[in-house]
Amino acid sequence: MGFLHEDFTKDEKNLFLGSILHDIGKFYQRCGDENIKAKIKREYNTLIKSEGAYGPRHQEWGAYFCSEYIKINEVSSAIRNHHEPLNALELIIALSDKISAYEREKNNEDDGKTKQLISIFSNIELDGFKTEKDYNEKTYYKEIEPVYRCQKPSEVVLSEKECEKRYSELWEEFKDDFKKIKSFEDIAELNKLMYLLEEYTSNMPSAFYHSVPDISLWGHLKSTAAIAFCIYREEKDEKKLQVIHEKIKRNIIPSKGEGKYFCVVKGDISGIQDFVYDTKMDGATKALRGKSFYISYISDLAAKFILKKEKLPLTNLLFSGGGHFYLLMPYSFKNKVDYYQQFFDEIFFEAHKGKLSVLLGAAEADINDLITNLPNIMDESGKFVQERKTKKFYDLVKSKKIFKITEVQNKNICPHCGRYYKTNDECSFCASFEELGEDLIKKRYLVEKFITYKSGEINSCFDIFKALGVEIELIDSPKRGFCYDLKKDNQDKFDFEKAVYYLKVPTFMKLMPDNKEDKEIKKIVGFDEISKKAKGLKTWGILRGDVDNLGKIFRDGLGENKTISRVLTLSSELSLFFGKYLEDTIKSKDEYEYCYAIYAGGDDFFFVGPWDRMPYLAMEIKKLFKEYTGFNPVMNISMAFDISPDKKFPLYKVALEAGEHLEKAKSYERNGIKKNCFSFCGYSIGWEEIDKFKELKETIVSSLEKKAPRSLISLIYKVYEDWEKSSKNEEIFKVWRLIYYISRLKHRVNKNVKDELEKIQNMLLDKGNKLYKHTYISARWAEMETRKAGEGK
């Protein structure tokens, strides 16, 4: 995740530890260890009795753990007292806890049986979809396991005994790694704690008493710490905090304007499409990998740069993915947004000459907003970003910094990045993305070194990282520093001893032997190799997609409980699917060996591969997403697939066309359904229609492989043309012609093919003498897949 600031005061470190560990006792308690329970009872018996309790509660379990392993009295005390605070620091943690988990304060349902985390997707509802007859209304649960194992939710409800067993096993694993944190005064070591908590508490509920257990413990811990730092920075009047705390304890949401301690900041990378897709085809796969990594990475670095400068922990980075990020900042930060915008403008104009920019927008928020209205506040911050898009680099223009005179003698302008480079040389700036892309694939580890920003010329992507405070090195063996494993498999865990973590930015791309004799010499698969692996037409294709109605899902899908911890849990689950889960699953399937992600993260993705694999990859991703979201009909993805007319055709043209087709797919209406659609080269097909569409293609291919004449495809085209004419002229379709044509073919083939032709005929005929509406594109798919070398396009 990154860094905390080196200048944290003692109180700030204690605030961080107390807030992020305040509910760690829930994890410990769920192990059901009676021996430890007895020890804790003896340790805290007087306090337990004085508060009218019958035995140790999670606050005692947490305090006991921290007194054993952290040994900072203020932290143990804050954890023990976070329900009944005794000082200012404890009060801030207690209030932040209640703001983060307000839905528990008003929920009187006592479900003490379910100790598993319910998938957040099971409780999303839009427009009454959850009552539709095709939704099975089942509840899906997350496995009690670390994130690195990353499995889809399951319908299985574990017994209480089995839950305790799994929590106990997970706790022992967590505790072993926790012991590897050498000091709670060292910033680098505290970073391990954040990684460790995210890894082990993301798949367990924050609470299951008096609440629906669909909020992860990590989501709650993270948001509590983020809220606590904002309050700590903004409010010094302890009495005001006590008043607000008492209100929330009585289930009274503070009124609008009360507790205005926050602002939500959105950062957005503008110009991604043109930047990524405008790439020369020679060396494109390396450059694309480098560019897609760069987009995700600078989104993270820009957010972390702000947090480092503002001396805030990384818990205040609510979300990063899809080319944008959200920060929860103290209210006063709103006055600093223009300063950071100018800083980013200077760096990115120098680097990209106006083609790529990082834009910021901020919306103020109070406690009421964090409890009831966070998605709308996030939308509001996005509106400020949109305003900035209309006047990008305005301050640079105003100050005339943008009009520097550049010496152009004996220089060329790069057609891709717009920068000058020496005649007879290649553009070093574009070449740096190829270098980055190649290293990401060939090297095993990425190491971050945090540096102080120094102004200077930007001649490569590595200089931009340095401008944002990070120097990176790609190496074959791990070394000290923030080290990320680029090749981590889905069963690998973090090495907390060496501080080797999993990089959340997708990095996979295929390598292939350079020659058959020497298997050790490898090269990155290029578009030529990808095209050769396609059936029939020897070219490549792309697949783009994103989640339907995502903004509405965040605004309305969570119902009244739009608390910050619930929004964080939903964001994390989507990021996990489009990041690690999708990457690991696709990598594990041989049929997608030559398909790789140009981008996958946030809520969308972009894949390149042999064209014939792309439709099947689309179906695979759709299937995975439905499984992961518990088959909730609200959760859908629309996708667009397009084929390059030639293996050397510019990527950006195909990408733009796919983007247009994706928008068209999201407008496709049929039988009261909109979106939830797959575009096949511009033809929109509802996902509910996909099985017949695929089956018809495969049956046509099968008949051709069994020696049916290729005139079969021409015949189908002819029938489709007749159907279109009759529809246009409002005439009755002469269905007998199809039957006649098929009958004539049957006389020329063997029995096996006759059966296939009969099946094709039946599939082409819809009820009421109508032709199957996707006939043409199914036949076209079959034709391209069975085309032989030398046949015309």
PDB file of N, CA, C and O in Angstrom, residues 275 286 289-291 293-294 297-298 301 347-348 351-352 419 428-440 443 445-447 449 451 453-454 456-475:
ATOM      1  N   PHE A 275      -3.861   8.397 -24.858  1.00  0.00           N
ATOM      2  CA  PHE A 275      -2.491   8.104 -24.432  1.00  0.00           C
ATOM      3  C   PHE A 275      -2.156   6.627 -24.606  1.00  0.00           C
ATOM      4  O   PHE A 275      -1.122   6.263 -25.167  1.00  0.00           O
ATOM      5  N   LYS A 286       4.827  -4.368 -25.613  1.00  0.00           N
ATOM      6  CA  LYS A 286       5.627  -3.886 -24.482  1.00  0.00           C
ATOM      7  C   LYS A 286       5.181  -2.494 -24.053  1.00  0.00           C
ATOM      8  O   LYS A 286       5.020  -2.220 -22.862  1.00  0.00           O
ATOM      9  N   ARG A 289       1.775  -2.575 -22.252  1.00  0.00           N
ATOM     10  CA  ARG A 289       1.891  -3.058 -20.887  1.00  0.00           C
ATOM     11  C   ARG A 289       2.444  -1.956 -19.984  1.00  0.00           C
ATOM     12  O   ARG A 289       1.960  -1.720 -18.881  1.00  0.00           O
ATOM     13  N   GLY A 290       3.499  -1.282 -20.491  1.00  0.00           N
ATOM     14  CA  GLY A 290       4.089  -0.200 -19.715  1.00  0.00           C
ATOM     15  C   GLY A 290       3.130   0.950 -19.492  1.00  0.00           C
ATOM     16  O   GLY A 290       3.027   1.495 -18.393  1.00  0.00           O
ATOM     17  N   LYS A 291       2.387   1.307 -20.526  1.00  0.00           N
ATOM     18  CA  LYS A 291       1.453   2.433 -20.405  1.00  0.00           C
ATOM     19  C   LYS A 291       0.290   2.110 -19.475  1.00  0.00           C
ATOM     20  O   LYS A 291      -0.149   2.962 -18.698  1.00  0.00           O
ATOM     21  N   PHE A 293       0.259  -0.048 -16.998  1.00  0.00           N
ATOM     22  CA  PHE A 293       0.791  -0.028 -15.643  1.00  0.00           C
ATOM     23  C   PHE A 293       0.970   1.414 -15.174  1.00  0.00           C
ATOM     24  O   PHE A 293       0.613   1.767 -14.042  1.00  0.00           O
ATOM     25  N   TYR A 294       1.519   2.232 -16.028  1.00  0.00           N
ATOM     26  CA  TYR A 294       1.791   3.637 -15.701  1.00  0.00           C
ATOM     27  C   TYR A 294       0.524   4.371 -15.266  1.00  0.00           C
ATOM     28  O   TYR A 294       0.527   5.091 -14.258  1.00  0.00           O
ATOM     29  N   TYR A 297      -0.506   3.149 -11.883  1.00  0.00           N
ATOM     30  CA  TYR A 297       0.516   3.452 -10.882  1.00  0.00           C
ATOM     31  C   TYR A 297       0.539   4.936 -10.532  1.00  0.00           C
ATOM     32  O   TYR A 297       0.643   5.297  -9.359  1.00  0.00           O
ATOM     33  N   ILE A 298       0.439   5.813 -11.537  1.00  0.00           N
ATOM     34  CA  ILE A 298       0.465   7.246 -11.211  1.00  0.00           C
ATOM     35  C   ILE A 298      -0.807   7.669 -10.496  1.00  0.00           C
ATOM     36  O   ILE A 298      -0.800   8.642  -9.726  1.00  0.00           O
ATOM     37  N   LEU A 301       0.245   6.894  -7.077  1.00  0.00           N
ATOM     38  CA  LEU A 301       1.308   7.775  -6.619  1.00  0.00           C
ATOM     39  C   LEU A 301       0.819   9.193  -6.368  1.00  0.00           C
ATOM     40  O   LEU A 301       1.251   9.851  -5.413  1.00  0.00           O
ATOM     41  N   ILE A 347       3.854  19.180 -13.768  1.00  0.00           N
ATOM     42  CA  ILE A 347       4.525  17.908 -14.054  1.00  0.00           C
ATOM     43  C   ILE A 347       3.968  17.268 -15.324  1.00  0.00           C
ATOM     44  O   ILE A 347       4.724  16.871 -16.223  1.00  0.00           O
ATOM     45  N   PHE A 348       2.649  17.178 -15.414  1.00  0.00           N
ATOM     46  CA  PHE A 348       2.068  16.399 -16.511  1.00  0.00           C
ATOM     47  C   PHE A 348       2.024  17.170 -17.831  1.00  0.00           C
ATOM     48  O   PHE A 348       2.013  16.544 -18.897  1.00  0.00           O
ATOM     49  N   ALA A 351       5.458  16.572 -19.069  1.00  0.00           N
ATOM     50  CA  ALA A 351       5.633  15.183 -19.506  1.00  0.00           C
ATOM     51  C   ALA A 351       4.849  14.869 -20.765  1.00  0.00           C
ATOM     52  O   ALA A 351       5.360  14.217 -21.681  1.00  0.00           O
ATOM     53  N   HIS A 352       3.601  15.299 -20.817  1.00  0.00           N
ATOM     54  CA  HIS A 352       2.691  14.825 -21.871  1.00  0.00           C
ATOM     55  C   HIS A 352       2.176  15.922 -22.799  1.00  0.00           C
ATOM     56  O   HIS A 352       1.319  15.638 -23.653  1.00  0.00           O
ATOM     57  N   ARG A 419       6.302  15.043 -28.372  1.00  0.00           N
ATOM     58  CA  ARG A 419       7.543  15.608 -27.850  1.00  0.00           C
ATOM     59  C   ARG A 419       8.601  15.650 -28.954  1.00  0.00           C
ATOM     60  O   ARG A 419       8.556  14.881 -29.915  1.00  0.00           O
ATOM     61  N   SER A 428      12.796   8.934 -26.994  1.00  0.00           N
ATOM     62  CA  SER A 428      13.204   8.279 -25.751  1.00  0.00           C
ATOM     63  C   SER A 428      12.044   8.198 -24.763  1.00  0.00           C
ATOM     64  O   SER A 428      11.988   7.279 -23.945  1.00  0.00           O
ATOM     65  N   PHE A 429      11.124   9.159 -24.819  1.00  0.00           N
ATOM     66  CA  PHE A 429       9.988   9.155 -23.898  1.00  0.00           C
ATOM     67  C   PHE A 429       9.091   7.952 -24.187  1.00  0.00           C
ATOM     68  O   PHE A 429       8.736   7.194 -23.273  1.00  0.00           O
ATOM     69  N   CYS A 430       8.729   7.736 -25.447  1.00  0.00           N
ATOM     70  CA  CYS A 430       7.909   6.572 -25.809  1.00  0.00           C
ATOM     71  C   CYS A 430       8.668   5.275 -25.554  1.00  0.00           C
ATOM     72  O   CYS A 430       8.084   4.276 -25.116  1.00  0.00           O
ATOM     73  N   ALA A 431       9.985   5.302 -25.831  1.00  0.00           N
ATOM     74  CA  ALA A 431      10.795   4.096 -25.621  1.00  0.00           C
ATOM     75  C   ALA A 431      10.819   3.703 -24.147  1.00  0.00           C
ATOM     76  O   ALA A 431      10.944   2.513 -23.815  1.00  0.00           O
ATOM     77  N   SER A 432      10.681   4.665 -23.241  1.00  0.00           N
ATOM     78  CA  SER A 432      10.722   4.343 -21.814  1.00  0.00           C
ATOM     79  C   SER A 432       9.526   3.489 -21.396  1.00  0.00           C
ATOM     80  O   SER A 432       9.634   2.679 -20.469  1.00  0.00           O
ATOM     81  N   PHE A 433       8.395   3.628 -22.093  1.00  0.00           N
ATOM     82  CA  PHE A 433       7.239   2.789 -21.778  1.00  0.00           C
ATOM     83  C   PHE A 433       7.455   1.359 -22.275  1.00  0.00           C
ATOM     84  O   PHE A 433       7.002   0.398 -21.642  1.00  0.00           O
ATOM     85  N   GLU A 434       8.159   1.222 -23.405  1.00  0.00           N
ATOM     86  CA  GLU A 434       8.528  -0.120 -23.857  1.00  0.00           C
ATOM     87  C   GLU A 434       9.479  -0.768 -22.862  1.00  0.00           C
ATOM     88  O   GLU A 434       9.339  -1.954 -22.523  1.00  0.00           O
ATOM     89  N   GLU A 435      10.445   0.008 -22.377  1.00  0.00           N
ATOM     90  CA  GLU A 435      11.401  -0.513 -21.391  1.00  0.00           C
ATOM     91  C   GLU A 435      10.671  -0.939 -20.120  1.00  0.00           C
ATOM     92  O   GLU A 435      10.931  -2.018 -19.571  1.00  0.00           O
ATOM     93  N   LEU A 436       9.756  -0.102 -19.662  1.00  0.00           N
ATOM     94  CA  LEU A 436       8.979  -0.425 -18.462  1.00  0.00           C
ATOM     95  C   LEU A 436       8.160  -1.682 -18.681  1.00  0.00           C
ATOM     96  O   LEU A 436       8.140  -2.588 -17.834  1.00  0.00           O
ATOM     97  N   GLY A 437       7.474  -1.765 -19.828  1.00  0.00           N
ATOM     98  CA  GLY A 437       6.640  -2.931 -20.119  1.00  0.00           C
ATOM     99  C   GLY A 437       7.432  -4.214 -20.183  1.00  0.00           C
ATOM    100  O   GLY A 437       6.997  -5.252 -19.669  1.00  0.00           O
ATOM    101  N   GLU A 438       8.612  -4.155 -20.797  1.00  0.00           N
ATOM    102  CA  GLU A 438       9.455  -5.358 -20.892  1.00  0.00           C
ATOM    103  C   GLU A 438       9.951  -5.780 -19.509  1.00  0.00           C
ATOM    104  O   GLU A 438       9.942  -6.967 -19.170  1.00  0.00           O
ATOM    105  N   ASP A 439      10.371  -4.806 -18.697  1.00  0.00           N
ATOM    106  CA  ASP A 439      10.868  -5.131 -17.353  1.00  0.00           C
ATOM    107  C   ASP A 439       9.756  -5.704 -16.474  1.00  0.00           C
ATOM    108  O   ASP A 439      10.011  -6.598 -15.653  1.00  0.00           O
ATOM    109  N   LEU A 440       8.535  -5.200 -16.622  1.00  0.00           N
ATOM    110  CA  LEU A 440       7.424  -5.711 -15.823  1.00  0.00           C
ATOM    111  C   LEU A 440       7.173  -7.189 -16.094  1.00  0.00           C
ATOM    112  O   LEU A 440       6.721  -7.926 -15.221  1.00  0.00           O
ATOM    113  N   LYS A 443      11.136  -9.180 -15.300  1.00  0.00           N
ATOM    114  CA  LYS A 443      11.668  -9.106 -13.947  1.00  0.00           C
ATOM    115  C   LYS A 443      10.626  -9.623 -12.959  1.00  0.00           C
ATOM    116  O   LYS A 443       9.429  -9.609 -13.211  1.00  0.00           O
ATOM    117  N   TYR A 445      10.516  -8.669  -9.431  1.00  0.00           N
ATOM    118  CA  TYR A 445      10.160  -7.785  -8.324  1.00  0.00           C
ATOM    119  C   TYR A 445      10.254  -6.317  -8.733  1.00  0.00           C
ATOM    120  O   TYR A 445      11.095  -5.931  -9.552  1.00  0.00           O
ATOM    121  N   LEU A 446       9.386  -5.515  -8.128  1.00  0.00           N
ATOM    122  CA  LEU A 446       9.437  -4.067  -8.277  1.00  0.00           C
ATOM    123  C   LEU A 446       9.678  -3.473  -6.895  1.00  0.00           C
ATOM    124  O   LEU A 446       8.961  -3.776  -5.939  1.00  0.00           O
ATOM    125  N   VAL A 447      10.717  -2.625  -6.794  1.00  0.00           N
ATOM    126  CA  VAL A 447      11.072  -2.015  -5.515  1.00  0.00           C
ATOM    127  C   VAL A 447      10.838  -0.511  -5.587  1.00  0.00           C
ATOM    128  O   VAL A 447      11.239   0.144  -6.550  1.00  0.00           O
ATOM    129  N   LYS A 449      11.476   3.201  -3.833  1.00  0.00           N
ATOM    130  CA  LYS A 449      12.286   3.993  -2.914  1.00  0.00           C
ATOM    131  C   LYS A 449      11.702   5.393  -2.892  1.00  0.00           C
ATOM    132  O   LYS A 449      11.565   6.035  -3.934  1.00  0.00           O
ATOM    133  N   ILE A 451      11.617   9.261  -2.307  1.00  0.00           N
ATOM    134  CA  ILE A 451      12.624  10.311  -2.413  1.00  0.00           C
ATOM    135  C   ILE A 451      11.959  11.673  -2.278  1.00  0.00           C
ATOM    136  O   ILE A 451      10.730  11.797  -2.364  1.00  0.00           O
ATOM    137  N   TYR A 453      11.095  15.205  -3.815  1.00  0.00           N
ATOM    138  CA  TYR A 453      10.915  15.694  -5.186  1.00  0.00           C
ATOM    139  C   TYR A 453      11.938  16.781  -5.505  1.00  0.00           C
ATOM    140  O   TYR A 453      12.154  17.702  -4.723  1.00  0.00           O
ATOM    141  N   LYS A 454      12.564  16.652  -6.672  1.00  0.00           N
ATOM    142  CA  LYS A 454      13.440  17.694  -7.180  1.00  0.00           C
ATOM    143  C   LYS A 454      13.011  18.016  -8.607  1.00  0.00           C
ATOM    144  O   LYS A 454      12.858  17.131  -9.441  1.00  0.00           O
ATOM    145  N   GLY A 456      13.121  19.170 -12.419  1.00  0.00           N
ATOM    146  CA  GLY A 456      14.092  18.904 -13.475  1.00  0.00           C
ATOM    147  C   GLY A 456      13.382  18.433 -14.722  1.00  0.00           C
ATOM    148  O   GLY A 456      12.156  18.323 -14.763  1.00  0.00           O
ATOM    149  N   GLU A 457      14.146  18.172 -15.763  1.00  0.00           N
ATOM    150  CA  GLU A 457      13.548  17.743 -17.016  1.00  0.00           C
ATOM    151  C   GLU A 457      12.943  16.352 -16.877  1.00  0.00           C
ATOM    152  O   GLU A 457      13.463  15.498 -16.169  1.00  0.00           O
ATOM    153  N   ILE A 458      11.838  16.168 -17.595  1.00  0.00           N
ATOM    154  CA  ILE A 458      11.186  14.857 -17.612  1.00  0.00           C
ATOM    155  C   ILE A 458      11.377  14.264 -19.002  1.00  0.00           C
ATOM    156  O   ILE A 458      10.824  14.754 -19.989  1.00  0.00           O
ATOM    157  N   ASN A 459      12.195  13.232 -19.071  1.00  0.00           N
ATOM    158  CA  ASN A 459      12.512  12.618 -20.355  1.00  0.00           C
ATOM    159  C   ASN A 459      12.046  11.168 -20.462  1.00  0.00           C
ATOM    160  O   ASN A 459      12.235  10.539 -21.497  1.00  0.00           O
ATOM    161  N   SER A 460      11.471  10.653 -19.386  1.00  0.00           N
ATOM    162  CA  SER A 460      10.993   9.276 -19.401  1.00  0.00           C
ATOM    163  C   SER A 460       9.898   9.118 -18.358  1.00  0.00           C
ATOM    164  O   SER A 460       9.707   9.984 -17.500  1.00  0.00           O
ATOM    165  N   CYS A 461       9.189   7.982 -18.425  1.00  0.00           N
ATOM    166  CA  CYS A 461       8.158   7.717 -17.424  1.00  0.00           C
ATOM    167  C   CYS A 461       8.764   7.586 -16.035  1.00  0.00           C
ATOM    168  O   CYS A 461       8.128   7.932 -15.030  1.00  0.00           O
ATOM    169  N   PHE A 462      10.020   7.145 -15.952  1.00  0.00           N
ATOM    170  CA  PHE A 462      10.680   6.992 -14.658  1.00  0.00           C
ATOM    171  C   PHE A 462      10.907   8.350 -13.993  1.00  0.00           C
ATOM    172  O   PHE A 462      10.884   8.459 -12.770  1.00  0.00           O
ATOM    173  N   ASP A 463      11.115   9.387 -14.802  1.00  0.00           N
ATOM    174  CA  ASP A 463      11.259  10.739 -14.257  1.00  0.00           C
ATOM    175  C   ASP A 463       9.942  11.233 -13.654  1.00  0.00           C
ATOM    176  O   ASP A 463       9.946  12.009 -12.699  1.00  0.00           O
ATOM    177  N   ILE A 464       8.822  10.811 -14.215  1.00  0.00           N
ATOM    178  CA  ILE A 464       7.522  11.209 -13.668  1.00  0.00           C
ATOM    179  C   ILE A 464       7.309  10.564 -12.307  1.00  0.00           C
ATOM    180  O   ILE A 464       6.816  11.197 -11.365  1.00  0.00           O
ATOM    181  N   PHE A 465       7.681   9.294 -12.184  1.00  0.00           N
ATOM    182  CA  PHE A 465       7.583   8.631 -10.879  1.00  0.00           C
ATOM    183  C   PHE A 465       8.411   9.397  -9.843  1.00  0.00           C
ATOM    184  O   PHE A 465       7.973   9.612  -8.710  1.00  0.00           O
ATOM    185  N   LYS A 466       9.622   9.810 -10.245  1.00  0.00           N
ATOM    186  CA  LYS A 466      10.482  10.553  -9.328  1.00  0.00           C
ATOM    187  C   LYS A 466       9.855  11.889  -8.939  1.00  0.00           C
ATOM    188  O   LYS A 466       9.958  12.326  -7.786  1.00  0.00           O
ATOM    189  N   ALA A 467       9.203  12.539  -9.903  1.00  0.00           N
ATOM    190  CA  ALA A 467       8.548  13.813  -9.609  1.00  0.00           C
ATOM    191  C   ALA A 467       7.441  13.648  -8.578  1.00  0.00           C
ATOM    192  O   ALA A 467       7.115  14.585  -7.846  1.00  0.00           O
ATOM    193  N   LEU A 468       6.869  12.437  -8.522  1.00  0.00           N
ATOM    194  CA  LEU A 468       5.815  12.142  -7.546  1.00  0.00           C
ATOM    195  C   LEU A 468       6.373  11.485  -6.291  1.00  0.00           C
ATOM    196  O   LEU A 468       5.623  10.963  -5.464  1.00  0.00           O
ATOM    197  N   GLY A 469       7.706  11.499  -6.156  1.00  0.00           N
ATOM    198  CA  GLY A 469       8.315  11.084  -4.902  1.00  0.00           C
ATOM    199  C   GLY A 469       8.721   9.637  -4.799  1.00  0.00           C
ATOM    200  O   GLY A 469       9.032   9.157  -3.704  1.00  0.00           O
ATOM    201  N   VAL A 470       8.759   8.919  -5.941  1.00  0.00           N
ATOM    202  CA  VAL A 470       9.102   7.496  -5.886  1.00  0.00           C
ATOM    203  C   VAL A 470      10.077   7.143  -7.009  1.00  0.00           C
ATOM    204  O   VAL A 470       9.869   7.493  -8.163  1.00  0.00           O
ATOM    205  N   GLU A 471      11.131   6.457  -6.636  1.00  0.00           N
ATOM    206  CA  GLU A 471      12.068   5.903  -7.618  1.00  0.00           C
ATOM    207  C   GLU A 471      11.844   4.404  -7.632  1.00  0.00           C
ATOM    208  O   GLU A 471      11.837   3.762  -6.575  1.00  0.00           O
ATOM    209  N   ILE A 472      11.655   3.824  -8.823  1.00  0.00           N
ATOM    210  CA  ILE A 472      11.383   2.388  -8.880  1.00  0.00           C
ATOM    211  C   ILE A 472      12.553   1.653  -9.532  1.00  0.00           C
ATOM    212  O   ILE A 472      13.296   2.214 -10.339  1.00  0.00           O
ATOM    213  N   GLU A 473      12.674   0.395  -9.149  1.00  0.00           N
ATOM    214  CA  GLU A 473      13.696  -0.485  -9.715  1.00  0.00           C
ATOM    215  C   GLU A 473      13.059  -1.847  -9.934  1.00  0.00           C
ATOM    216  O   GLU A 473      12.364  -2.362  -9.051  1.00  0.00           O
ATOM    217  N   LEU A 474      13.254  -2.424 -11.106  1.00  0.00           N
ATOM    218  CA  LEU A 474      12.735  -3.759 -11.411  1.00  0.00           C
ATOM    219  C   LEU A 474      13.894  -4.734 -11.431  1.00  0.00           C
ATOM    220  O   LEU A 474      14.868  -4.543 -12.158  1.00  0.00           O
ATOM    221  N   ILE A 475      13.786  -5.779 -10.610  1.00  0.00           N
ATOM    222  CA  ILE A 475      14.917  -6.662 -10.359  1.00  0.00           C
ATOM    223  C   ILE A 475      14.469  -8.124 -10.330  1.00  0.00           C
ATOM    224  O   ILE A 475      13.269  -8.417 -10.340  1.00  0.00           O
TER     225      ILE A 475
END
